[in-house]
CSV table of C-alpha atoms in Angstrom, one decimal:
chain,number,residue,atom,x,y,z
A,1,MET,CA,0.3,0.4,-0.2
A,2,ALA,CA,1.3,3.6,-0.9
A,3,GLN,CA,2.4,5.2,2.2
A,4,SER,CA,-0.1,8.3,1.1
A,5,ALA,CA,-2.5,5.9,0.9
A,6,TYR,CA,-1.9,4.2,4.6
A,7,PHE,CA,-2.1,7.6,6.1
A,8,LEU,CA,-5.7,8.2,4.7
A,9,ARG,CA,-6.8,5.2,5.7
A,10,ARG,CA,-5.5,5.0,9.1
A,11,ARG,CA,-7.1,8.9,9.4
A,12,GLN,CA,-10.6,7.4,8.3
A,13,ILE,CA,-10.2,4.8,10.8
A,14,LEU,CA,-9.3,7.4,13.8
A,15,GLN,CA,-12.0,9.7,13.1
A,16,GLY,CA,-14.4,6.7,13.3
A,17,ALA,CA,-13.3,5.7,16.3
A,18,ILE,CA,-13.4,9.4,17.3
A,19,ILE,CA,-17.7,9.2,16.2
A,20,ALA,CA,-17.7,6.1,17.9
A,21,ALA,CA,-16.3,7.3,21.4
A,22,LEU,CA,-19.0,10.3,21.5
A,23,PRO,CA,-22.3,9.3,22.8
A,24,ALA,CA,-24.8,9.2,20.2
A,25,GLY,CA,-26.7,12.1,21.5
A,26,LEU,CA,-24.1,14.6,21.6
A,27,LEU,CA,-23.9,14.4,17.7
A,28,SER,CA,-27.4,16.3,17.3
A,29,CYS,CA,-28.5,19.1,18.4
A,30,LYS,CA,-31.9,18.6,17.6
A,31,GLY,CA,-33.8,15.9,19.2
A,32,GLU,CA,-36.4,17.0,21.3
A,33,LYS,CA,-37.2,20.4,21.8
A,34,LYS,CA,-36.8,22.1,25.2
A,35,GLN,CA,-37.9,25.3,26.3
A,36,ASN,CA,-34.7,27.1,25.7
A,37,SER,CA,-33.7,25.8,23.1
A,38,LEU,CA,-32.1,27.9,20.2
A,39,VAL,CA,-32.0,27.9,16.4
A,40,VAL,CA,-27.9,28.9,15.3
A,41,GLY,CA,-27.9,29.1,11.2
A,42,GLY,CA,-25.0,28.8,10.1
A,43,LEU,CA,-22.9,27.5,6.8
A,44,PRO,CA,-20.7,24.2,6.2
A,45,VAL,CA,-17.5,26.4,6.3
A,46,THR,CA,-14.5,26.1,8.8
A,47,CYS,CA,-15.0,29.5,9.7
A,48,ASN,CA,-18.3,28.3,11.5
A,49,LEU,CA,-16.5,25.9,12.7
A,50,THR,CA,-17.1,27.1,16.8
A,51,LEU,CA,-20.5,26.6,16.0
A,52,PRO,CA,-21.1,22.8,15.9
A,53,ILE,CA,-18.3,22.6,18.6
A,54,ALA,CA,-20.5,24.6,21.0
A,55,CYS,CA,-23.8,22.9,19.7
A,56,VAL,CA,-22.6,19.8,20.8
A,57,ALA,CA,-20.9,21.2,24.1
A,58,ARG,CA,-23.9,22.5,25.7
A,59,ALA,CA,-25.2,19.0,24.9
A,60,ALA,CA,-22.9,17.7,26.7
A,61,ALA,CA,-23.2,19.9,29.9
A,62,ASN,CA,-26.7,19.5,30.2
A,63,GLY,CA,-26.3,15.6,30.2
A,64,SER,CA,-24.1,16.0,33.0
A,65,SER,CA,-25.7,19.4,35.0
A,66,GLY,CA,-27.5,18.8,38.1
A,67,PRO,CA,-31.5,19.3,38.4
A,68,SER,CA,-30.8,23.2,39.1
A,69,ASP,CA,-29.1,24.0,36.7
A,70,PRO,CA,-29.8,26.0,33.4
A,71,GLN,CA,-30.7,23.6,30.6
A,72,PHE,CA,-30.2,25.7,27.5
A,73,SER,CA,-29.9,24.0,24.1
A,74,TYR,CA,-28.6,24.8,20.8
A,75,GLU,CA,-29.7,23.8,17.5
A,76,TYR,CA,-27.5,23.9,14.4
A,77,SER,CA,-29.2,25.2,11.1
A,78,LYS,CA,-27.3,24.5,7.9
A,79,TYR,CA,-28.0,26.8,5.3
A,80,SER,CA,-26.1,27.2,1.7
A,81,GLY,CA,-25.4,30.8,1.2
A,82,TRP,CA,-25.7,34.3,2.9
A,83,PRO,CA,-28.8,35.5,1.3
A,84,GLU,CA,-30.2,32.6,2.8
A,85,ILE,CA,-29.4,33.2,6.4
A,86,LYS,CA,-29.6,37.1,6.0
A,87,GLU,CA,-33.6,36.6,4.6
A,88,SER,CA,-33.9,34.3,7.5
A,89,LEU,CA,-32.7,36.4,10.4
A,90,MET,CA,-34.4,39.5,8.9
A,91,ALA,CA,-37.7,38.0,8.9
A,92,GLY,CA,-37.1,36.2,12.2
A,93,ARG,CA,-37.2,32.5,11.4
A,94,ILE,CA,-34.2,32.3,13.0
A,95,GLN,CA,-32.9,34.7,15.9
A,96,ALA,CA,-28.9,33.9,15.9
A,97,ALA,CA,-26.4,33.2,13.0
A,98,TYR,CA,-23.2,33.7,12.0
A,99,MET,CA,-22.7,36.7,9.7
A,100,LEU,CA,-20.5,38.1,7.2
A,101,ALA,CA,-19.7,41.4,9.6
A,102,PRO,CA,-20.0,43.4,6.8
A,103,LEU,CA,-23.7,42.5,6.2
A,104,VAL,CA,-24.3,43.3,9.8
A,105,MET,CA,-23.4,46.4,9.5
A,106,ASP,CA,-25.3,47.1,6.6
A,107,LEU,CA,-28.7,45.3,8.3
A,108,ALA,CA,-28.3,47.3,10.9
A,109,ASP,CA,-27.6,50.8,9.5
A,110,ARG,CA,-31.4,50.0,7.7
A,111,LYS,CA,-32.7,49.4,11.2
A,112,ILE,CA,-32.8,45.5,11.3
A,113,PRO,CA,-33.1,44.7,14.8
A,114,ILE,CA,-29.4,42.4,15.0
A,115,LYS,CA,-26.1,42.8,16.8
A,116,ILE,CA,-23.1,41.2,17.1
A,117,VAL,CA,-21.9,39.5,20.5
A,118,SER,CA,-18.9,37.6,19.5
A,119,LEU,CA,-16.3,36.7,16.8
A,120,GLY,CA,-16.6,33.0,15.1
A,121,HIS,CA,-13.0,33.1,13.8
A,122,ARG,CA,-10.4,34.5,12.5
A,123,SER,CA,-8.2,34.2,9.1
A,124,GLY,CA,-9.0,31.6,7.1
A,125,ALA,CA,-9.6,32.7,3.5
A,126,VAL,CA,-7.3,32.2,0.9
A,127,ILE,CA,-6.2,33.1,-2.7
A,128,MET,CA,-6.4,30.0,-4.7
A,129,VAL,CA,-4.5,29.4,-8.7
A,130,ARG,CA,-4.4,26.2,-10.5
A,131,THR,CA,-1.0,24.2,-9.6
A,132,ASP,CA,0.1,24.5,-13.4
A,133,SER,CA,-0.3,28.3,-13.5
A,134,PRO,CA,2.5,30.7,-14.1
A,135,TYR,CA,1.2,32.9,-10.9
A,136,GLN,CA,4.0,33.4,-8.2
A,137,HIS,CA,3.2,37.2,-7.1
A,138,PHE,CA,-0.3,38.5,-6.7
A,139,LYS,CA,0.6,41.1,-9.5
A,140,GLN,CA,0.9,38.4,-12.0
A,141,LEU,CA,-3.3,38.6,-12.4
A,142,ALA,CA,-3.6,41.4,-13.7
A,143,GLY,CA,-6.2,41.2,-16.1
A,144,LYS,CA,-7.3,37.8,-15.3
A,145,ARG,CA,-10.3,36.4,-13.8
A,146,ILE,CA,-11.1,35.8,-10.5
A,147,ALA,CA,-14.0,34.8,-8.5
A,148,ILE,CA,-15.1,36.5,-5.5
A,149,PRO,CA,-17.9,35.0,-2.9
A,150,SER,CA,-19.9,38.1,-3.1
A,151,ARG,CA,-19.7,42.2,-2.4
A,152,PHE,CA,-19.8,42.0,1.1
A,153,ALA,CA,-17.8,39.3,1.7
A,154,VAL,CA,-14.3,39.8,3.7
A,155,ASP,CA,-13.1,37.9,1.1
A,156,PHE,CA,-13.6,40.6,-1.3
A,157,LEU,CA,-11.9,43.0,1.2
A,158,PHE,CA,-8.7,40.9,1.3
A,159,LEU,CA,-8.8,41.1,-2.5
A,160,ARG,CA,-9.3,45.1,-2.5
A,161,LYS,CA,-6.2,45.0,0.9
A,162,MET,CA,-3.8,42.7,-2.2
A,163,LEU,CA,-4.6,45.3,-4.8
A,164,ALA,CA,-3.7,48.4,-3.0
A,165,GLN,CA,-0.5,46.7,-1.8
A,166,GLU,CA,0.7,46.0,-4.9
A,167,GLY,CA,-0.4,50.4,-6.6
A,168,MET,CA,-3.7,48.3,-8.3
A,169,THR,CA,-7.1,48.2,-8.2
A,170,PRO,CA,-10.3,46.2,-8.9
A,171,GLN,CA,-10.5,47.7,-12.8
A,172,ASP,CA,-7.0,45.4,-12.7
A,173,LEU,CA,-9.1,42.0,-12.5
A,174,GLN,CA,-12.1,40.9,-14.3
A,175,ILE,CA,-14.1,39.9,-11.0
A,176,VAL,CA,-16.5,37.7,-10.7
A,177,GLU,CA,-19.0,36.5,-8.1
A,178,MET,CA,-20.1,32.9,-7.5
A,179,ALA,CA,-21.3,30.7,-4.8
A,180,PRO,CA,-17.8,29.5,-2.6
A,181,PRO,CA,-18.4,25.8,-3.6
A,182,ASP,CA,-18.7,26.3,-7.2
A,183,MET,CA,-15.0,27.9,-7.2
A,184,PRO,CA,-13.1,24.6,-7.2
A,185,ALA,CA,-14.6,23.3,-10.5
A,186,ALA,CA,-14.5,26.7,-12.3
A,187,LEU,CA,-10.7,27.0,-11.9
A,188,TYR,CA,-10.6,23.2,-12.6
A,189,ALA,CA,-12.4,24.2,-16.3
A,190,ASN,CA,-10.2,27.2,-16.9
A,191,ALA,CA,-13.4,29.5,-16.1
A,192,VAL,CA,-11.9,31.4,-13.3
A,193,ASP,CA,-8.1,32.1,-13.4
A,194,ALA,CA,-7.8,32.7,-9.2
A,195,TYR,CA,-10.7,32.5,-6.9
A,196,CYS,CA,-10.8,34.2,-3.4
A,197,THR,CA,-12.8,32.8,-0.5
A,198,GLY,CA,-13.4,31.1,3.0
A,199,GLU,CA,-12.1,27.6,3.4
A,200,PRO,CA,-12.5,24.4,3.0
A,201,PHE,CA,-13.4,25.6,-0.6
A,202,GLY,CA,-9.3,26.1,-1.3
A,203,ALA,CA,-8.9,23.0,0.6
A,204,ALA,CA,-10.9,21.4,-1.7
A,205,ALA,CA,-8.8,22.1,-4.4
A,206,GLN,CA,-5.5,22.2,-3.0
A,207,ARG,CA,-5.8,18.8,-2.0
A,208,ALA,CA,-6.8,17.1,-5.4
A,209,GLY,CA,-3.9,18.1,-6.7
A,210,TYR,CA,-4.6,20.8,-9.4
A,211,ALA,CA,-4.5,24.1,-7.3
A,212,ARG,CA,-2.2,26.0,-4.5
A,213,THR,CA,-2.6,29.0,-2.4
A,214,LEU,CA,-1.3,32.3,-4.0
A,215,ARG,CA,-2.3,34.5,-0.9
A,216,MET,CA,-3.0,33.3,2.7
A,217,THR,CA,-4.6,36.1,5.3
A,218,ARG,CA,-2.8,34.0,8.3
A,219,ASP,CA,0.1,36.0,6.5
A,220,GLU,CA,-1.2,39.2,5.0
A,221,TRP,CA,-4.2,40.1,7.4
A,222,ARG,CA,-3.7,38.0,10.7
A,223,ASN,CA,-6.0,39.6,12.3
A,224,TYR,CA,-8.9,38.9,9.9
A,225,ILE,CA,-12.4,38.4,10.5
A,226,CYS,CA,-15.4,37.6,8.7
A,227,CYS,CA,-17.9,35.5,10.3
A,228,VAL,CA,-19.8,37.0,13.4
A,229,LEU,CA,-22.2,35.3,15.7
A,230,THR,CA,-25.2,38.1,15.2
A,231,VAL,CA,-28.6,37.8,17.2
A,232,ARG,CA,-31.5,39.4,16.9
A,233,GLU,CA,-32.2,42.4,19.5
A,234,GLU,CA,-35.6,41.2,20.9
A,235,LEU,CA,-33.5,37.5,21.8
A,236,ILE,CA,-31.3,39.9,23.8
A,237,GLU,CA,-33.8,41.6,25.6
A,238,GLN,CA,-35.8,38.3,26.0
A,239,ASN,CA,-33.6,36.3,27.1
A,240,ARG,CA,-29.9,37.7,28.0
A,241,PRO,CA,-29.0,34.5,30.2
A,242,LEU,CA,-29.3,32.0,26.8
A,243,VAL,CA,-27.1,34.7,24.9
A,244,GLN,CA,-24.5,34.7,27.6
A,245,ASP,CA,-24.3,31.1,27.2
A,246,LEU,CA,-23.8,31.0,23.8
A,247,VAL,CA,-21.4,33.6,23.5
A,248,ASP,CA,-19.5,31.7,26.4
A,249,HIS,CA,-19.9,28.5,24.5
A,250,VAL,CA,-18.8,30.0,21.3
A,251,LEU,CA,-15.7,31.5,23.4
A,252,GLY,CA,-15.0,28.3,25.2
A,253,ALA,CA,-14.8,26.5,21.6
A,254,GLY,CA,-12.3,28.8,20.4
A,255,VAL,CA,-10.2,28.1,23.3
A,256,TRP,CA,-10.5,24.5,22.7
A,257,LEU,CA,-9.9,24.0,19.1
A,258,ASP,CA,-6.8,25.8,19.4
A,259,ALA,CA,-5.5,24.2,22.4
A,260,LYS,CA,-4.0,21.2,20.9
A,261,GLN,CA,-4.4,19.0,17.6
A,262,GLU,CA,-6.2,16.0,19.1
A,263,ASN,CA,-9.6,18.5,19.6
A,264,ARG,CA,-9.1,19.4,15.9
A,265,ASN,CA,-9.6,16.3,14.9
A,266,LYS,CA,-12.4,15.4,17.2
A,267,ALA,CA,-13.6,18.9,15.5
A,268,VAL,CA,-13.0,17.4,12.2
A,269,ALA,CA,-15.3,13.8,13.3
A,270,ILE,CA,-18.1,15.9,14.6
A,271,ALA,CA,-18.5,18.8,11.7
A,272,ALA,CA,-18.2,16.6,9.1
A,273,GLY,CA,-21.8,14.8,10.0
A,274,LYS,CA,-24.8,14.8,8.0
A,275,THR,CA,-25.9,16.9,11.6
A,276,PHE,CA,-23.2,19.8,10.6
A,277,PHE,CA,-21.2,20.0,7.8
A,278,ASN,CA,-22.0,16.9,6.0
A,279,GLN,CA,-19.0,17.2,4.1
A,280,ASP,CA,-16.0,15.1,3.0
A,281,PRO,CA,-14.0,14.8,6.6
A,282,ASN,CA,-10.6,14.4,5.1
A,283,ILE,CA,-11.1,18.1,3.3
A,284,ILE,CA,-11.7,20.0,7.0
A,285,GLN,CA,-8.5,17.8,8.6
A,286,PHE,CA,-6.5,19.3,5.4
A,287,VAL,CA,-7.5,22.7,6.4
A,288,MET,CA,-6.8,21.5,10.0
A,289,ASP,CA,-3.3,20.7,8.7
A,290,HIS,CA,-1.7,22.6,6.2
A,291,PRO,CA,-0.7,24.7,8.0
A,292,THR,CA,-2.2,24.0,11.5
A,293,ASP,CA,-3.0,27.9,11.8
A,294,ARG,CA,-4.8,27.9,8.4
A,295,VAL,CA,-7.9,29.1,10.7
A,296,THR,CA,-7.2,30.6,14.2
A,297,TYR,CA,-10.1,30.1,16.9
A,298,GLY,CA,-8.9,30.9,20.6
A,299,ASP,CA,-8.9,34.8,20.0
A,300,LEU,CA,-12.1,36.2,19.7
A,301,ARG,CA,-11.7,39.1,21.3
A,302,MET,CA,-14.0,42.2,20.0
A,303,ILE,CA,-11.7,45.0,19.2
A,304,ARG,CA,-13.5,47.8,17.9
A,305,ALA,CA,-10.1,49.1,15.7
A,306,GLU,CA,-10.6,46.3,13.8
A,307,PHE,CA,-14.4,47.1,13.1
A,308,ASP,CA,-13.7,50.6,12.4
A,309,GLU,CA,-11.0,48.8,9.6
A,310,LEU,CA,-13.6,46.6,8.2
A,311,MET,CA,-15.8,49.6,8.0
A,312,GLN,CA,-13.3,51.8,6.1
A,313,LEU,CA,-12.3,49.1,3.8
A,314,SER,CA,-16.2,48.2,2.9
A,315,ILE,CA,-16.8,52.2,2.4
A,316,GLU,CA,-13.9,52.3,0.0
A,317,ALA,CA,-15.1,49.1,-1.7
A,318,GLY,CA,-18.8,50.8,-2.0
A,319,THR,CA,-20.5,48.1,-0.2
A,320,ILE,CA,-21.5,50.4,2.6
A,321,LYS,CA,-22.0,54.2,2.0
A,322,HIS,CA,-21.6,55.7,5.2
A,323,GLU,CA,-20.0,55.5,8.4
A,324,ILE,CA,-22.2,53.6,10.5
A,325,PRO,CA,-22.0,53.8,14.7
A,326,TYR,CA,-20.3,51.0,16.2
A,327,GLU,CA,-23.2,50.7,19.6
A,328,THR,CA,-25.6,50.4,16.1
A,329,TYR,CA,-23.8,46.9,15.2
A,330,VAL,CA,-22.4,45.8,18.2
A,331,ASP,CA,-24.0,44.8,21.2
A,332,GLU,CA,-20.0,44.4,23.7
A,333,THR,CA,-21.4,43.6,27.1
A,334,PHE,CA,-21.6,39.6,26.6
A,335,ALA,CA,-17.8,39.9,25.7
A,336,ARG,CA,-17.1,41.7,28.9
A,337,LEU,CA,-19.3,39.2,30.8
A,338,ALA,CA,-17.8,36.3,29.1
A,339,LYS,CA,-16.2,33.4,30.5
A,340,PRO,CA,-14.9,30.9,27.9
A,341,ALA,CA,-16.9,27.7,28.5
A,342,ALA,CA,-15.4,24.1,29.2
A,343,ILE,CA,-15.8,21.8,26.3
A,344,PRO,CA,-15.9,18.2,27.7
A,345,LEU,CA,-15.6,16.5,24.6
């Protein structure tokens, strides 16, 4: 057996063992509805990885808690794209979700009653090109066709930062909007020359062997933030303890994920399942391993200056028309009171 095949098989066996070792009830956040159950929307992307871990950890805590302890529970709801999450959050069909930070700014400015209460990750965006392409420097993409997920995506702001760094403008590229799951196939078919997106859609093409990273936020924009935990204001008004508990578990999930590789391996086994991302675990594992800080989760501090930078970049990009007061779209109180929850997994 080839060495690469051996390691692949060994990893699959270990992932199966991890899943088998977890109590069956922890692999789902659904099950019986409880009085304080909260549906939280998310995408099957590694920038949202703290969400399934928070969900499963809370279920584990409920199983070992005393009769007088609060029995909060979270139900993960998978969405296929940001527009669908946005519409559900605006309509009140869900009261919490991971959202694009600039999109939350825009919605809050338009009087949609939502607030950012926590970060979900840091870094995690990549610019991918074909392995056989001649592009070694970003400037070589001049005149080429580049895919981005959305004008509101922070991936687009990352692309703009790289353009500014090279003395270029968006007019120097042919920029097209495309759903991230379609990007690897588009690159393979030469329909685009490069794409800029979050993981695991860069890793999918890289692991398949036909793409490589040209630039990564871990190298170019270390404090990059994109997906943020967002809740409707009526939830804050009606059930602050629930929101605080969710924030505590998201922060706890972040600390746990960055503590050791064994935890990340467990997270892959959990998130890849049908209840959550329903993805090939080997692709998520690739994100966790190549390199290990491709996406990070341990530092989820709410830093106003970082949101101010996103605001200015969004204004320059034309996706936000004017400065929006920080307090309009952020509620820092939960982050200030946060105590990262233990993750008993």
